[in-house]
Short mmCIF file of C-alpha atoms in Angstrom, two decimals:
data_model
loop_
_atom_site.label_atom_id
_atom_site.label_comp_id
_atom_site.label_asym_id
_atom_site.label_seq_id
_atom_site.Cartn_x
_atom_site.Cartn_y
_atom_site.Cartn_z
CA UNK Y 1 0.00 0.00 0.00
CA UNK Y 2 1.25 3.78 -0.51
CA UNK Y 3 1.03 6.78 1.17
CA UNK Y 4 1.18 10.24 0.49
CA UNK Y 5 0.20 13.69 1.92
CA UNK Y 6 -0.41 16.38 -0.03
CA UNK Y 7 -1.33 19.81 1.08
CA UNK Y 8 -5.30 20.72 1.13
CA UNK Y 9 -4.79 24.37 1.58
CA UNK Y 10 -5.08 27.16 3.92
CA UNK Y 11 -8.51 29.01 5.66
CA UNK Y 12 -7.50 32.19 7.24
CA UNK Y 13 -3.84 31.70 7.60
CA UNK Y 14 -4.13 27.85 8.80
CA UNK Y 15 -2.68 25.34 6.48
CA UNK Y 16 -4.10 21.34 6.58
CA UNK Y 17 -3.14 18.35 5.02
CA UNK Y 18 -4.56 15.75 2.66
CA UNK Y 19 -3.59 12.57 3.44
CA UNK Y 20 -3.96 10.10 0.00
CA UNK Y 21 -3.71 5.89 0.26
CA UNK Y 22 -3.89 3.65 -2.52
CA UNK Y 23 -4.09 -0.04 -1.59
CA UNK Y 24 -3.20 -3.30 -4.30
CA UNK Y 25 -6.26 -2.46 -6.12
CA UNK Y 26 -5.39 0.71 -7.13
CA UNK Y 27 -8.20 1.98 -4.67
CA UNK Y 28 -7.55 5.53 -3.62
CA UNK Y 29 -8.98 7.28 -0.65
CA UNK Y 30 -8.08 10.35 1.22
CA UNK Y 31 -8.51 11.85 4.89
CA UNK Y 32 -7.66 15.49 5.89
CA UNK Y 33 -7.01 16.64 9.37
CA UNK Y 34 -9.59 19.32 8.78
CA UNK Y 35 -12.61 17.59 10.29
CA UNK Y 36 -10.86 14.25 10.62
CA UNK Y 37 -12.85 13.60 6.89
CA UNK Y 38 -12.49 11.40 4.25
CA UNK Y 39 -12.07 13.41 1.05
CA UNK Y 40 -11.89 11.02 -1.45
CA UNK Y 41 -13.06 7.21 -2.60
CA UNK Y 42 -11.68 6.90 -6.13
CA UNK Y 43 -12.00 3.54 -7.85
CA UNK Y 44 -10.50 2.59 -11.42
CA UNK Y 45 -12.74 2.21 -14.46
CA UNK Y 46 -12.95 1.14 -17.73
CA UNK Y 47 -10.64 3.69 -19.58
CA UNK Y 48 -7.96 3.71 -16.88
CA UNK Y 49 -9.20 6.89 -14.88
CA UNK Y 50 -10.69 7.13 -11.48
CA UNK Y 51 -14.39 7.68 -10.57
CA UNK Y 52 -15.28 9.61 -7.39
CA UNK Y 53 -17.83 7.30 -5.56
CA UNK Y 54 -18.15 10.21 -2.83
CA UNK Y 55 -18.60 13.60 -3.02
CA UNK Y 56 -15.68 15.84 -1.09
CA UNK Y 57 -14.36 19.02 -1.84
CA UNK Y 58 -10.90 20.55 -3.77
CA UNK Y 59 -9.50 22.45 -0.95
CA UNK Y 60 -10.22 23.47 2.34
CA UNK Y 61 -11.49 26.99 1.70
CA UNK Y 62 -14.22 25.50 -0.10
CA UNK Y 63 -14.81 23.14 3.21
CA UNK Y 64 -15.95 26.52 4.70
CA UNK Y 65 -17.56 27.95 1.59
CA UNK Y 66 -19.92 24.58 1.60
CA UNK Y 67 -19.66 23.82 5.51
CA UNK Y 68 -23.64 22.78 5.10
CA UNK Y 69 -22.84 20.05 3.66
CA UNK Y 70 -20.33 18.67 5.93
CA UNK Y 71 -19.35 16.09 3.10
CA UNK Y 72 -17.08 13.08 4.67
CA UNK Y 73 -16.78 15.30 8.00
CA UNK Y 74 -16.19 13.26 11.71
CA UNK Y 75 -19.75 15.03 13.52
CA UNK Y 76 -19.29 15.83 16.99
CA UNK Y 77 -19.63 16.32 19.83
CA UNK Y 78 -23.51 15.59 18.95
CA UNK Y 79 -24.65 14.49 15.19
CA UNK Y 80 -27.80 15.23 14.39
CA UNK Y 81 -30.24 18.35 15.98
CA UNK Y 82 -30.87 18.98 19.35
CA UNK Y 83 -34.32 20.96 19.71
CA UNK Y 84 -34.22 24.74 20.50
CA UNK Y 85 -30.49 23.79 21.41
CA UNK Y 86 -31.74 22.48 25.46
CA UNK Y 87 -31.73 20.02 27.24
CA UNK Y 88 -31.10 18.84 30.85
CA UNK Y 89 -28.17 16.77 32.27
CA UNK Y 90 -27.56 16.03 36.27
CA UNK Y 91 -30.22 18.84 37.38
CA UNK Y 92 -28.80 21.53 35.33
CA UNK Y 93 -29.99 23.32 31.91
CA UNK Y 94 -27.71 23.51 29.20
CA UNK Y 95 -28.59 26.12 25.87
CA UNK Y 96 -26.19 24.69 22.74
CA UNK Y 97 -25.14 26.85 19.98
CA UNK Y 98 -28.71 27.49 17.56
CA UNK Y 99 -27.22 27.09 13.94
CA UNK Y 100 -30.18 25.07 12.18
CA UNK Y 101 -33.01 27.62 12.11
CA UNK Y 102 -34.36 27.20 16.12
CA UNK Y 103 -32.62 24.15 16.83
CA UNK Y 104 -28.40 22.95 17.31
CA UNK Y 105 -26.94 20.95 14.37
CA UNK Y 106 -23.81 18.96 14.32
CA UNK Y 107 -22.02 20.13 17.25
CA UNK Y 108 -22.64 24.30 16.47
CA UNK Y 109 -20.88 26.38 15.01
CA UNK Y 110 -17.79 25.20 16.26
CA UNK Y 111 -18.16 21.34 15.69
CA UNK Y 112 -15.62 19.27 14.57
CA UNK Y 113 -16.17 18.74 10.95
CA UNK Y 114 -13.77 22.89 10.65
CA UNK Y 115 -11.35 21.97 13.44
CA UNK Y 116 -8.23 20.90 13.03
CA UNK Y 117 -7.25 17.36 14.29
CA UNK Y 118 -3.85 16.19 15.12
CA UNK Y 119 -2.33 12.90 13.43
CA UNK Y 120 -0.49 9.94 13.00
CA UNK Y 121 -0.40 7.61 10.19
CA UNK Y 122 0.11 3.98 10.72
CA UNK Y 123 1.37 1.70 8.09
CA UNK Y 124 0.76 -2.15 8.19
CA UNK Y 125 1.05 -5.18 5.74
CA UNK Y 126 -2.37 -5.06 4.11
CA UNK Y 127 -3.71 -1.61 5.82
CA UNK Y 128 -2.63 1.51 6.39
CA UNK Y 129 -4.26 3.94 9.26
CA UNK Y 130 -4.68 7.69 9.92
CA UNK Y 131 -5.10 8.12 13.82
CA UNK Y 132 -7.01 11.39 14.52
CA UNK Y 133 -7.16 12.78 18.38
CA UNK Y 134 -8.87 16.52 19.53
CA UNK Y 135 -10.15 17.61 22.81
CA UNK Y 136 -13.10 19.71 22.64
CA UNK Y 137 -12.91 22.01 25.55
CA UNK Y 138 -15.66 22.56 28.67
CA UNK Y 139 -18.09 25.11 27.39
CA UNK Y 140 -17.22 25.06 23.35
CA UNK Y 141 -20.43 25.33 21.84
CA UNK Y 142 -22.10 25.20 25.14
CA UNK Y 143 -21.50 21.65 25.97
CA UNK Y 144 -20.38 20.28 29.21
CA UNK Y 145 -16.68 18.80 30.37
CA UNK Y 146 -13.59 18.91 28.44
CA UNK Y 147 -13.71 15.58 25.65
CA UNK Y 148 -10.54 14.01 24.21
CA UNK Y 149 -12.08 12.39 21.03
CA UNK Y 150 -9.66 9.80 18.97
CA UNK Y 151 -11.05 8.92 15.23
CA UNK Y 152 -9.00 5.75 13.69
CA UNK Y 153 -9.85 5.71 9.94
CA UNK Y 154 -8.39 2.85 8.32
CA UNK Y 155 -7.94 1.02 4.54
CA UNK Y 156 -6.97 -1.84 3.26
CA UNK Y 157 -6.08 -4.03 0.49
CA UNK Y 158 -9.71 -5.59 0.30
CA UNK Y 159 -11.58 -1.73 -0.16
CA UNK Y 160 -12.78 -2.09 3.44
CA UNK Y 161 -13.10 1.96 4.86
CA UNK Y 162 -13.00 1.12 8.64
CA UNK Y 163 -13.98 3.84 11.47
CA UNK Y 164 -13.04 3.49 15.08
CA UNK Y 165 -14.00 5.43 17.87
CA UNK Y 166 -12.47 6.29 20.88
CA UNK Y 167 -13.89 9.06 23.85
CA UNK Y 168 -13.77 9.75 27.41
CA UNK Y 169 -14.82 13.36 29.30
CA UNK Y 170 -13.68 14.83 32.14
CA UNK Y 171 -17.22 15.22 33.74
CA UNK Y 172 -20.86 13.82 32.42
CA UNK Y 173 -21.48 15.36 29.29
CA UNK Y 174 -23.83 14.03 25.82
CA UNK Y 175 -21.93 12.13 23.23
CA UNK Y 176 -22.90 11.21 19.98
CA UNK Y 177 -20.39 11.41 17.01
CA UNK Y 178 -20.75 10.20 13.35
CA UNK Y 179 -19.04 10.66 10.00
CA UNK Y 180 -21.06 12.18 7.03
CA UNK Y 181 -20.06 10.68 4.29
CA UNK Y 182 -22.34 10.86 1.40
CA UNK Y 183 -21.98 8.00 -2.29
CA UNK Y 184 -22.61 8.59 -5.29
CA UNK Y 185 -21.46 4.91 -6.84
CA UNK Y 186 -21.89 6.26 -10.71
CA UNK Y 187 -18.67 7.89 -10.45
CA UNK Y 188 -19.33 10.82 -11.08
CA UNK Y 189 -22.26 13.63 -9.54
CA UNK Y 190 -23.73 15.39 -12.60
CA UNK Y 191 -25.54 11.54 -12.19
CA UNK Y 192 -28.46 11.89 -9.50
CA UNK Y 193 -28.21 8.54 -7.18
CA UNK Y 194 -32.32 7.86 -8.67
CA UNK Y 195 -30.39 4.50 -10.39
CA UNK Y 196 -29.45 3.17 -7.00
CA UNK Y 197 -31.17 0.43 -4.95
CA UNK Y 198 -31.28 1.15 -1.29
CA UNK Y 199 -31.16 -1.95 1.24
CA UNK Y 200 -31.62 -0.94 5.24
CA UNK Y 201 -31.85 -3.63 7.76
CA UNK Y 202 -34.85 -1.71 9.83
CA UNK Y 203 -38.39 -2.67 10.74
CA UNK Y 204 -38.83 0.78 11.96
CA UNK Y 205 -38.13 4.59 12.04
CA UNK Y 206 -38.19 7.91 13.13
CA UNK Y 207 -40.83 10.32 11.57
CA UNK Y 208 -39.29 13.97 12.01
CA UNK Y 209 -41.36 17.59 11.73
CA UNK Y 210 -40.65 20.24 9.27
CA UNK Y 211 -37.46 21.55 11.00
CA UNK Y 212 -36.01 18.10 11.54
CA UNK Y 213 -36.66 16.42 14.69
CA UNK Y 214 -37.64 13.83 15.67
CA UNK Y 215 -41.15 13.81 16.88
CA UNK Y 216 -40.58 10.79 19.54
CA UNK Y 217 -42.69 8.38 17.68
CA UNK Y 218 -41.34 5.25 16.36
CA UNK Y 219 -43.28 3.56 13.61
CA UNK Y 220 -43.03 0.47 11.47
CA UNK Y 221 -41.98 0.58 7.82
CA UNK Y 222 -44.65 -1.77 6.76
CA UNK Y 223 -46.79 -0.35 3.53
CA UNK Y 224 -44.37 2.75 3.58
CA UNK Y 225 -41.30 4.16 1.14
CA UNK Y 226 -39.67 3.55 4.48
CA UNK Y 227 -39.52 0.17 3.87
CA UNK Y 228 -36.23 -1.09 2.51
CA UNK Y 229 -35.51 -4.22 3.72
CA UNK Y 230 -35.41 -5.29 0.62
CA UNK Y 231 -33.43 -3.88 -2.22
CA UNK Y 232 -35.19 -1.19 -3.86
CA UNK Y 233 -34.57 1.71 -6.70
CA UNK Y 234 -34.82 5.22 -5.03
CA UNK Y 235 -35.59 6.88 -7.96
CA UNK Y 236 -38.71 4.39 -8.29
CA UNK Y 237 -40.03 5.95 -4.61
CA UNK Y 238 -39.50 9.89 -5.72
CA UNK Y 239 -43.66 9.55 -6.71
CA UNK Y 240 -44.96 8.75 -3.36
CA UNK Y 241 -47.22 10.82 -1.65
CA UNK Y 242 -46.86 9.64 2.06
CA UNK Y 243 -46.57 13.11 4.12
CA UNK Y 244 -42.61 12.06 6.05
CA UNK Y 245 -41.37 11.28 2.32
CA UNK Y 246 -42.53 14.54 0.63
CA UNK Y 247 -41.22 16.83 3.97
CA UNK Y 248 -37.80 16.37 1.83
CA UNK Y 249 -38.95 14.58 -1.41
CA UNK Y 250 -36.98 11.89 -0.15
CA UNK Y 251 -34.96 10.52 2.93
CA UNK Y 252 -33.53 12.74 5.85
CA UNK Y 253 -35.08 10.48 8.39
CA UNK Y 254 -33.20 8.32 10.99
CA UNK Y 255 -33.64 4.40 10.95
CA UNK Y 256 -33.82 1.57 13.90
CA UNK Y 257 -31.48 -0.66 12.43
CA UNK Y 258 -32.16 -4.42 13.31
CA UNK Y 259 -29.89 -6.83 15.02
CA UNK Y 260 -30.45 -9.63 12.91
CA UNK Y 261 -28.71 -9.30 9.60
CA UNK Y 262 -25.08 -9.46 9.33
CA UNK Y 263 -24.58 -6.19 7.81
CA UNK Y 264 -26.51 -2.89 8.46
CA UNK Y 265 -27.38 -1.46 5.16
CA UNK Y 266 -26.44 -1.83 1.56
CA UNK Y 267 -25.57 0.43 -1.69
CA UNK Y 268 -25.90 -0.36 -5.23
CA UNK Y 269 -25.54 1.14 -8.39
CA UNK Y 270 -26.87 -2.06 -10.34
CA UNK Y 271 -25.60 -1.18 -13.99
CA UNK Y 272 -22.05 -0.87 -12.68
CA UNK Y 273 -22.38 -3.16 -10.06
CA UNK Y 274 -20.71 -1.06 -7.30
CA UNK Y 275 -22.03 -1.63 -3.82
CA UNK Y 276 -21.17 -0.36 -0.42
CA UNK Y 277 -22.05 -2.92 2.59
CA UNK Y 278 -22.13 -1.37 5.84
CA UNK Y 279 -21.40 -2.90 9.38
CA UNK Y 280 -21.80 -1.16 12.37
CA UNK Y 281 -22.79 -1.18 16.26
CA UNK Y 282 -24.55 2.04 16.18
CA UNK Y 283 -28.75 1.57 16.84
CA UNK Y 284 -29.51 4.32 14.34
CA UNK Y 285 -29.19 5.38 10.49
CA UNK Y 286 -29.79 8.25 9.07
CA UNK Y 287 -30.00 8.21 5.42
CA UNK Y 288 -30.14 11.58 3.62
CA UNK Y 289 -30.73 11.72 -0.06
CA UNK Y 290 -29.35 15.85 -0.52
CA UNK Y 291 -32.47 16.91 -2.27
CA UNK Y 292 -31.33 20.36 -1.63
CA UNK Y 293 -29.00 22.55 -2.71
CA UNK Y 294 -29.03 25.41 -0.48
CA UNK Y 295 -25.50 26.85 -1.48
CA UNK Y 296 -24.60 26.06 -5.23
CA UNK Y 297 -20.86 24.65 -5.54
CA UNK Y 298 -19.30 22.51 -7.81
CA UNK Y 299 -18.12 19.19 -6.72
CA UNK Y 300 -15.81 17.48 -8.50
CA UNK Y 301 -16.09 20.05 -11.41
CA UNK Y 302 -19.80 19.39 -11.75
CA UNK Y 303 -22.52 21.72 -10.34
CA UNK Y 304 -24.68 20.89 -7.33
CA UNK Y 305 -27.85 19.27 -8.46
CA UNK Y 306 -30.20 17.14 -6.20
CA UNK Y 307 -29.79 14.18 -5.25
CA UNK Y 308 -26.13 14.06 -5.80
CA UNK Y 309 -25.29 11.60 -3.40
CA UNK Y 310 -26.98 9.66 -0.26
CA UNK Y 311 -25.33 10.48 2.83
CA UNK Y 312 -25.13 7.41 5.65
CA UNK Y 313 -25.07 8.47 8.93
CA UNK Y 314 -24.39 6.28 11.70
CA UNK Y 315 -25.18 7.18 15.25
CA UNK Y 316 -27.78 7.53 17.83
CA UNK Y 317 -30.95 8.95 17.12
CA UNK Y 318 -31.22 12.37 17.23
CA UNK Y 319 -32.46 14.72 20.43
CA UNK Y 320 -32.02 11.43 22.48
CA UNK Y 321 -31.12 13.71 25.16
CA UNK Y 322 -34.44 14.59 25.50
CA UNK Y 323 -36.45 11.85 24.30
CA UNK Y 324 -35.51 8.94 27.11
CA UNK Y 325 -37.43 6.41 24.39
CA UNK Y 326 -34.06 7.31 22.02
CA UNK Y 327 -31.86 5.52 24.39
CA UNK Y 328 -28.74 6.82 26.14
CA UNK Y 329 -26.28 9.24 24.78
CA UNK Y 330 -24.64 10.34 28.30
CA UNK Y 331 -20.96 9.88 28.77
CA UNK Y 332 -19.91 10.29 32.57
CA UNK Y 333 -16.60 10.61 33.44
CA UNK Y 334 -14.66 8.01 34.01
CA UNK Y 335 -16.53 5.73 30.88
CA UNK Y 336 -15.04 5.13 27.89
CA UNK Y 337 -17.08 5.37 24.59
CA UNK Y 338 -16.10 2.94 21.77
CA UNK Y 339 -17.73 2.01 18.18
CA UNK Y 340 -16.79 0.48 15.21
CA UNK Y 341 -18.51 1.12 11.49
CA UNK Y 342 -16.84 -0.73 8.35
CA UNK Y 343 -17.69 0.07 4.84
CA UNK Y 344 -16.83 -2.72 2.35
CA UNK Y 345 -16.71 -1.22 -1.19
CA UNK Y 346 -17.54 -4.25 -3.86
CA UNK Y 347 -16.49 -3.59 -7.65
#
């Protein structure tokens, strides 16, 4: 496998790093210390180029240009929206940064999709590793305890993308980090992901109001365009009428992934045959199917358009702070938080 870092640029006087890895295959991805992301997914085709399976960005002033997007970005300290920004931990209120209209997204305005990370990189026979660490200070954002947050991205000769995560705080605080990756398996984003079959492991999920959250109800998928347990064609769902699935004429809804099937949730671009399987032991997925385009930007050197890629967000459910139902997203001090997600790229 080979390594190489290349410079990603410089925001206000702060340079970062792009960190490229090409494994047997002649697979290439990329991380950045800006936002501990992955960048890149290329993948050799026909003519002897490289398609971009995931959508990322050319430098980092465009990171901050685009920020809404947080394409490939580690999410933290809480992914997903917190309503109005509250909520209650040991007998005291806490107000969060408001950044989404009335409510706090992705860790404020401050997160850690624009900070930058420091690194090692780790190179082994079949696999090579970028080892991320930051500590998020008491009060950043308006979050509790000072959190030292280590992000272990590795790849390896087989195309498996492999996250692990690693936190502990110095008092109780909320926890609840994901990466925001977002495919596009055609290779290339002036294609809309409509051609691709979506396959989530989940009898139920989350319905959400206009702004987002959650509501606190938890309903089946049966008889719904939630239901994609088996494989099915997004674009072939884009004509439903049920109320959840027109809020954002498609998906930005979390899912109750089930415990029985080996993997999680699966990708496919069937004309290609590209597919991403996805392993975790996070309870929740949040698939997002960027049907809007509030700040145009070219990715890739192709303009914005919607649905330009399905982002797959693994985590716990959003506002579970203040919906007990949600399960637990409190780290106390002293506990260590650990998870794993693997995404298996098949060509």
């Amino acid at each position: 496998m080979k390594v190489q870092i290349k410079s990603f640029g410089q925001y206000k006087g702060q340079s970062f790093d792009e960190i490229f890895i090409e494994n047997k295959q002649g697979v290439v991805v990329s991380f950045s210390d800006l936002g501990a992301r992955i960048n890149r997914w290329q993948v050799p085709n026909a003519d002897g180029t490289k398609d971009d399976i995931i959508l990322g960005y050319d430098d980092a002033n465009q990171v901050f240009e685009g920020r809404t997007y947080y394409y490939g970005a580690t999410i933290g300290r809480i992914a997903g929206r917190i309503k109005q920004g509250k909520f209650r931990l040991n007998n005291q209120d806490y107000q969060l940064d408001i950044n989404n209209n009335d409510n706090h997204l992705h860790g404020g305005a401050d997160g850690y999709d624009i900070q930058k990370w420091h690194y090692e990189i780790v190179e082994e026979e079949n696999s090579i590793k970028v080892i991320f660490n930051y500590t998020e200070k008491d009060g950043t954002s308006g979050f509790p305890a000072d959190i030292y947050n280590r992000v272990t991205h590795t790849f390896d000769d087989d195309n498996n993308w492999t996250i692990d995560y690693y936190a502990e705080s110095s008092d109780a605080t909320i926890y609840n980090p994901t990466n925001h990756v977002y495919f596009n398996l055609n290779g290339s984003n002036h294609e809309a992901i409509t051609n691709h079959l979506f396959e989530v492991k989940a009898t139920h999920y989350l319905p959400t109001k206009e702004d987002a959250i959650p509501t606190g109800e938890i309903e089946i998928v049966d008889d719904t365009p939630f239901d994609l347990r088996s494989p099915v064609k997004f674009g072939d769902l884009l004509s439903s009428d049920h109320p959840q699935f027109k809020l954002v004429d498609g998906f930005d809804h979390p899912f109750v992934l089930d415990n029985e099937s080996p993997y999680a949730l699966r990708i496919e671009q069937p004309d290609n045959k590209r597919s991403i399987i996805v392993t975790t032991d996070r309870p929740i997925v949040v698939i997002y199917t960027h049907s809007a385009i509030p700040v145009p930007m070219a990715v890739w050197g192709h303009d914005l358009e919607p649905y330009a890629g399905v982002a797959i967000e693994l985590q716990a459910a959003p506002d579970a702070i203040n919906r007990p139902q949600f399960g637990n997203v409190i780290l106390e001090k002293g506990e260590i938080f650990e998870s794993t997600t693997r995404y298996h790229l098949s060509l």
